[in-house]
Short mmCIF file of C-alpha atoms and ligand atoms in Angstrom, two decimals:
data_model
loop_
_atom_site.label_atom_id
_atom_site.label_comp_id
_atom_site.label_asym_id
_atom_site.label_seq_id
_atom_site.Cartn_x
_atom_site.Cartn_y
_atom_site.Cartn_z
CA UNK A 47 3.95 21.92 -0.50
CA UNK A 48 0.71 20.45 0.54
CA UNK A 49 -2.29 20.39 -1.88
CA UNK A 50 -5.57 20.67 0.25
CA UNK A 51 -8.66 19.35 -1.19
CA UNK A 52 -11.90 20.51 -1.94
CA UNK A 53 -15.24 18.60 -1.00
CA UNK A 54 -15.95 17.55 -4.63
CA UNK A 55 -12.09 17.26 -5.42
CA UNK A 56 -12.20 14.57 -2.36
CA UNK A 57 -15.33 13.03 -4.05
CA UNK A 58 -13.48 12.81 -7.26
CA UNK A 59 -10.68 10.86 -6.07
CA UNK A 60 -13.51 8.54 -4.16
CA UNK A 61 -14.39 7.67 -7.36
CA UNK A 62 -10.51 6.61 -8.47
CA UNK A 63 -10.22 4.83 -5.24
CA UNK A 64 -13.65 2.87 -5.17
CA UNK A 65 -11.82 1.50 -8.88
CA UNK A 66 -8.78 0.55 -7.02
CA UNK A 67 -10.49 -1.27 -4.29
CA UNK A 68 -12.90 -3.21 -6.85
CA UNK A 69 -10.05 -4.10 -8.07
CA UNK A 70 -8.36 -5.68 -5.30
CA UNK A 71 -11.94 -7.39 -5.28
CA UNK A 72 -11.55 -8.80 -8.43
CA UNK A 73 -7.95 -10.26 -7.92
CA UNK A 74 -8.46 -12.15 -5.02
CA UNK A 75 -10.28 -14.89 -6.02
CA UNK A 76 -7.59 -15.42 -8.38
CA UNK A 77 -4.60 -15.79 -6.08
CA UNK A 78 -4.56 -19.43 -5.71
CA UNK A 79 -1.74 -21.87 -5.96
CA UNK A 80 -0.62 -22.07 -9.82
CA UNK A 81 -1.60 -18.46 -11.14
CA UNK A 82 1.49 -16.15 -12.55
CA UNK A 83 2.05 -12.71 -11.20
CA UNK A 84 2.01 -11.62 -15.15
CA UNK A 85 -1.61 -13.24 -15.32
CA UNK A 86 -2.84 -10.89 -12.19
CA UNK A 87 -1.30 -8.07 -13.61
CA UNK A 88 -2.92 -8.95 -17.60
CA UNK A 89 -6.43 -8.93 -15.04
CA UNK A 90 -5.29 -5.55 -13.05
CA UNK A 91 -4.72 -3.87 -16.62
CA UNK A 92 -7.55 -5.49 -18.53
CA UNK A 93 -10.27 -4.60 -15.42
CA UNK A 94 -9.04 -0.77 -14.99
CA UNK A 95 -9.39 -0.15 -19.03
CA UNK A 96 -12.70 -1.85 -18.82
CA UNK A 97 -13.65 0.52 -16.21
CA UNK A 98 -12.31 3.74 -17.62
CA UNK A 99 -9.31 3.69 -15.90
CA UNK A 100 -5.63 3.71 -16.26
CA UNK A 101 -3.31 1.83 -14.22
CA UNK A 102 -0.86 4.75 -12.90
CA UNK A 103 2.08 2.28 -12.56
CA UNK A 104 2.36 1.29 -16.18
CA UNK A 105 5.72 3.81 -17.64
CA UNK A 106 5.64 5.59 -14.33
CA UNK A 107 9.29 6.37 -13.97
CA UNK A 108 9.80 3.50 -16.56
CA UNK A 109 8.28 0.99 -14.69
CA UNK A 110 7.09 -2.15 -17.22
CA UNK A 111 3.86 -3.31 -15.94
CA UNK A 112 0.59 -2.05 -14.42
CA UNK A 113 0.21 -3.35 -11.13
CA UNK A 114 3.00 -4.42 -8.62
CA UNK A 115 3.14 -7.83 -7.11
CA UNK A 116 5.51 -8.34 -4.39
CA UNK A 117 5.81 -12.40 -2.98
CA UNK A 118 6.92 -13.40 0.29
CA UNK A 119 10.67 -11.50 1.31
CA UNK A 120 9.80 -9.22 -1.67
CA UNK A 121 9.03 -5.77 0.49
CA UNK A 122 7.37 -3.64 -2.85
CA UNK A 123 7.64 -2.83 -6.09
CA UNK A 124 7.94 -6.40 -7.56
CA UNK A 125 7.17 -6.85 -11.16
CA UNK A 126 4.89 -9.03 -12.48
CA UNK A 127 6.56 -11.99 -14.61
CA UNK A 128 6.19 -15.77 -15.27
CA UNK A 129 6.90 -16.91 -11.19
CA UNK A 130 3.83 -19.11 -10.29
CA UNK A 131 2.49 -18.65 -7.06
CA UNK A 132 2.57 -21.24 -4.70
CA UNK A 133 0.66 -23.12 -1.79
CA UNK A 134 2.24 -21.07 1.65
CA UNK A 135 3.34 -17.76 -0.29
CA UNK A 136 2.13 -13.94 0.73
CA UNK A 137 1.57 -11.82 -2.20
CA UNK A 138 0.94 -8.27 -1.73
CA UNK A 139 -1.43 -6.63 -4.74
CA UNK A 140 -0.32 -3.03 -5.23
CA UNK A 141 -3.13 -0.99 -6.97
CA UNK A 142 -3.07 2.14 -8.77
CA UNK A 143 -5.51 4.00 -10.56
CA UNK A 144 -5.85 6.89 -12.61
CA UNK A 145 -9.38 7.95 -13.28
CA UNK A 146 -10.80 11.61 -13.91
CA UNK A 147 -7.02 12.56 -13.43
CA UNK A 148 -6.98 11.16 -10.05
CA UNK A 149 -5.27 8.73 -8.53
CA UNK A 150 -6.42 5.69 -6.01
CA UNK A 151 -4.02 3.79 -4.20
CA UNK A 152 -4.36 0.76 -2.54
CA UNK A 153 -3.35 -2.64 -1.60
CA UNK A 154 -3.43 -5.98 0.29
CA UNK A 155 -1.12 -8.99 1.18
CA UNK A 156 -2.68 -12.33 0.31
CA UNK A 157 -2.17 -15.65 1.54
CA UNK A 158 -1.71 -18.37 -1.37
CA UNK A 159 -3.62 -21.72 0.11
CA UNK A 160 -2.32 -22.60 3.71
CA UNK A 161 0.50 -20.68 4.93
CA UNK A 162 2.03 -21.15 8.44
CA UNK A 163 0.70 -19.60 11.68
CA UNK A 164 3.39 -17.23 12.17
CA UNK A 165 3.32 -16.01 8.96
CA UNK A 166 -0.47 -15.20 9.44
CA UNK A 167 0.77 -13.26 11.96
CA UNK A 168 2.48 -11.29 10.21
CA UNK A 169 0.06 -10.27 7.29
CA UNK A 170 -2.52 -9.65 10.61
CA UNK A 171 0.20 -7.24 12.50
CA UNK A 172 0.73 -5.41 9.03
CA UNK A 173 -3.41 -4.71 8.51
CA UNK A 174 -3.71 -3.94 12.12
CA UNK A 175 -1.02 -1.53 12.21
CA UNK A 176 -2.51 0.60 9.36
CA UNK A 177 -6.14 0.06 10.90
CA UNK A 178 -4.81 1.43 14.61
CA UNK A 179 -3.36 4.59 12.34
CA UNK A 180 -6.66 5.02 10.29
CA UNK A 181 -8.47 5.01 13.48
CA UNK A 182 -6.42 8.42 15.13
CA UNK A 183 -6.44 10.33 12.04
CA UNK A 184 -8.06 13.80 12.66
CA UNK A 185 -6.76 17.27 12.69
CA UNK A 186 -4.61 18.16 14.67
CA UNK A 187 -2.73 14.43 15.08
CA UNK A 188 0.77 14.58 13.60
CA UNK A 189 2.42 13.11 11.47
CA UNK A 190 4.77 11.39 14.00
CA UNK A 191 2.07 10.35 16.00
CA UNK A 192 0.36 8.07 13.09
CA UNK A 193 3.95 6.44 12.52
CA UNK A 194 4.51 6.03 16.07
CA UNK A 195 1.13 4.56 16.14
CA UNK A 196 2.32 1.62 13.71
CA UNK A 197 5.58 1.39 14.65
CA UNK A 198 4.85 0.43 18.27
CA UNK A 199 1.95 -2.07 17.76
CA UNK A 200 4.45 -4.02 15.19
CA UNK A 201 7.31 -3.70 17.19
CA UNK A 202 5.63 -4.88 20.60
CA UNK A 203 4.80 -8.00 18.27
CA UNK A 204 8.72 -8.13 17.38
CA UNK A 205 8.26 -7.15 13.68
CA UNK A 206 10.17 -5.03 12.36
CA UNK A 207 9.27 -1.40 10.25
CA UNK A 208 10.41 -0.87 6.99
CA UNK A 209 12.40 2.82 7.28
CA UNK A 210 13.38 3.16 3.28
CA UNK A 211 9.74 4.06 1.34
CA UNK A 212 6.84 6.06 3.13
CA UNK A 213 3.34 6.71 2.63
CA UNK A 214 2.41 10.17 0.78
CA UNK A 215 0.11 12.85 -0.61
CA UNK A 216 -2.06 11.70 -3.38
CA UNK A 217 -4.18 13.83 -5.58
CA UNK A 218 -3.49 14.60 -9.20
CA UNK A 219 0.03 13.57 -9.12
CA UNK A 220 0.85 10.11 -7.99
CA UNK A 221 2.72 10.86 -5.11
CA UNK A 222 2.82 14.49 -3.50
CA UNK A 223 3.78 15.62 -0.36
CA UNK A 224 3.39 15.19 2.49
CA UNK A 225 6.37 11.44 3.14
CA UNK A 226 4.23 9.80 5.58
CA UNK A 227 6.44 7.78 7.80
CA UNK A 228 5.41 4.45 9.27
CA UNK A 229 7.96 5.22 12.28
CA UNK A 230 7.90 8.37 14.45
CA UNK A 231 7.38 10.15 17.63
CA UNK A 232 4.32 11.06 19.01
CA UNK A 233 3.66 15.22 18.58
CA UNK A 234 6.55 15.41 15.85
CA UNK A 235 6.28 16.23 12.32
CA UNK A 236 3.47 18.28 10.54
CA UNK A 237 0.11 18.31 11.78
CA UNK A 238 -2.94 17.05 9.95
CA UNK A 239 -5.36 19.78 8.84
CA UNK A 240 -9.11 19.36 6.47
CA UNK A 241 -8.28 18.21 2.89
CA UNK A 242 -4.98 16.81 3.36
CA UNK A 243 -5.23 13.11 0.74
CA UNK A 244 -2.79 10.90 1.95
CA UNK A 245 -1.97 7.39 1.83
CA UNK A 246 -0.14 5.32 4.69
CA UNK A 247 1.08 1.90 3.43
CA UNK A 248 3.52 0.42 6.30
CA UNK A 249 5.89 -2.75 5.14
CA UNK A 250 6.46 -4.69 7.70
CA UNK A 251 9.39 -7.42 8.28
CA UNK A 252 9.16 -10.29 10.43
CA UNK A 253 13.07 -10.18 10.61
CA UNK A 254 15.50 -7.18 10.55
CA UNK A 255 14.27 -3.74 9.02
CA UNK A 256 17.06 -3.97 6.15
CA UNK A 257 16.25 -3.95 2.73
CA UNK A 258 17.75 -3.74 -0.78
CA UNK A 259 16.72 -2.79 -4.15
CA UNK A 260 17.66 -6.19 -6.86
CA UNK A 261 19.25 -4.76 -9.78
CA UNK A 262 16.46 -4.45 -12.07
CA UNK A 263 15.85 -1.55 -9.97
CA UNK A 264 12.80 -1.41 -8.71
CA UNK A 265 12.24 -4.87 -6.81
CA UNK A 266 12.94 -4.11 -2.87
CA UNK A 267 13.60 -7.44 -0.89
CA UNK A 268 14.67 -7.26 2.88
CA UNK A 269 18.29 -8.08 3.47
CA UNK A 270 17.70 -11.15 5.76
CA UNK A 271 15.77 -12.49 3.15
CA UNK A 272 12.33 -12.83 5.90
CA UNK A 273 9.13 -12.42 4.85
CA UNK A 274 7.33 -8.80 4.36
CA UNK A 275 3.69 -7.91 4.62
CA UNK A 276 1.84 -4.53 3.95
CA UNK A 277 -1.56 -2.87 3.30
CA UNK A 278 -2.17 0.86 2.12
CA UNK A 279 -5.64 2.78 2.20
CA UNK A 280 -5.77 6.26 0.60
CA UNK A 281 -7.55 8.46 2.93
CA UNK A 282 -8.75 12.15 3.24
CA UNK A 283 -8.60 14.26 6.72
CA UNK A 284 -11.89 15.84 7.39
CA UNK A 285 -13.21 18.22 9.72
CA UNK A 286 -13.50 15.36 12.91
CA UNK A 287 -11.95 12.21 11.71
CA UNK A 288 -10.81 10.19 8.52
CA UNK A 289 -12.83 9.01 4.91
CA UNK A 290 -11.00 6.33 4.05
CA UNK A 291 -11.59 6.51 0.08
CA UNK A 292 -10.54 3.22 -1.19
CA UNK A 293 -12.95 0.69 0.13
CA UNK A 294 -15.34 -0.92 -2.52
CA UNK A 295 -17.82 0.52 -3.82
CA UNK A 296 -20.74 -2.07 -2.82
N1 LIG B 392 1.85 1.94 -5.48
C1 LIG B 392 3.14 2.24 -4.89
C2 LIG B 392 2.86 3.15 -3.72
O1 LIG B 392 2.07 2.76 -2.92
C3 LIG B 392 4.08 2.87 -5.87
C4 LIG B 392 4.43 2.00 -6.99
S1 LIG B 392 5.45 2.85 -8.06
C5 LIG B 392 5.58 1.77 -9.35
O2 LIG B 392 3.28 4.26 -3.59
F1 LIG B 392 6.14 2.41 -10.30
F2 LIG B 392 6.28 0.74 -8.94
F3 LIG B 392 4.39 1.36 -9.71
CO1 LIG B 393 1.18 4.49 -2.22
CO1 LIG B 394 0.46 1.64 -3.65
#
């Protein structure tokens, strides 16, 4: 079942997401060669309690940190820990935040000092495939054609879509329905209608689609062991278009 939101219920979650955002803000002058994925996630958790928040990933479904940090072939849902970023890696920040009772989710894959030109690539084919989906959003748009959207401007730049893990409804609850896929058919699946609060996060491979979940059971790498990119906004349907809600908030 799809929750529809209300004008002010919309603007309530703004507020959430604007936190999220600023907090992707915050971290990235701090991804540099040397820092530890435990010492962004000690800055995710110590900036969202500052600001009233509270980081939605910390205990959810027993996961141990607040913030996930996935490097290089790591495809989501890394956990933060004592590995030391270095000069070439991609680390993708994965913020959520609870404030008001509303969540904000959002997140971007950083480059750590110089990486190598096709690997730029890749983190640019990953934005620009969520940015090409942002930009048909509207009622009436389905739900096949915004993962059709992504998955032929990735694959017509031979990357590969990650099929396992979806974007989703977002609202009270952390994730609600409806699974947004970032592969489809254009005209298939449910159709978008005013209020709908959705995220759309695609992970994108530069090798096969594959992946695997490691055995602590909740870090997914690919299978081929190739780098992975991705970028989520949380946005809200409205009567014409799209609000994308987590952008900063100056
Ligand atoms: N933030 C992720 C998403 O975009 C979910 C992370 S679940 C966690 O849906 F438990 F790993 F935090
Ligand atoms: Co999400
Ligand atoms: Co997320």
């Amino acid at each position: 079942m799809i929750k529809l939101k209300k004008p002010e219920e919309i603007n309530a979650m703004r507020a959430a997401c604007h936190l999220a955002a600023d907090t992707l803000v915050m971290i990235e002058p701090h991804i540099r060669a040397g820092i530890t994925t435990n010492a962004i996630n000690q800055l995710v958790h110590d900036y969202t309690l500052e600001h009233g928040g509270i980081p939605a990933p910390l205990n959810y479904h027993g996961f141990p940190k607040s913030v996930c940090t996935s490097v290089n072939h790591v495809v989501c849902h890394g956990i933060p820990s004592d590995k030391v970023l270095v000069d070439g890696d991609i680390i993708n920040v994965d913020v959520t935040t609870i404030l008001n009772g509303w969540h904000g989710d959002t997140s971007r894959t950083f480059l750590v000092g110089e990486v190598k030109p096709y690997v730029r690539k890749l983190v640019d084919v990953a934005n620009e495939s969520l940015e090409r989906a942002i930009a048909i959003v509207k009622p009436g748009i389905t739900l096949g054609d915004i993962g059709h959207a992504i998955q032929q401007y990735v694959e017509h730049h031979h990357f590969s879509v990650v099929r396992e893990y979806c974007g989703h409804g977002i609202g009270r609850d952390f994730h609600e329905d409806p699974q947004v896929l970032h592969y489809g058919k254009p005209r298939e699946g449910t159709a978008l209608k005013e209020g709908m609060v959705f995220t759309i996060e695609p992970m994108i491979n530069a090798g096969r689609p594959a992946v695997k979940k490691l055995r602590d059971n909740w870090t997914v790498v690919t299978r081929d062991k190739s780098l992975s990119a991705q970028f989520e906004h949380t946005m809200a349907v409205t009567a014409h278009g799209v609000d994308v809600l987590t952008l900063p908030s100056s």
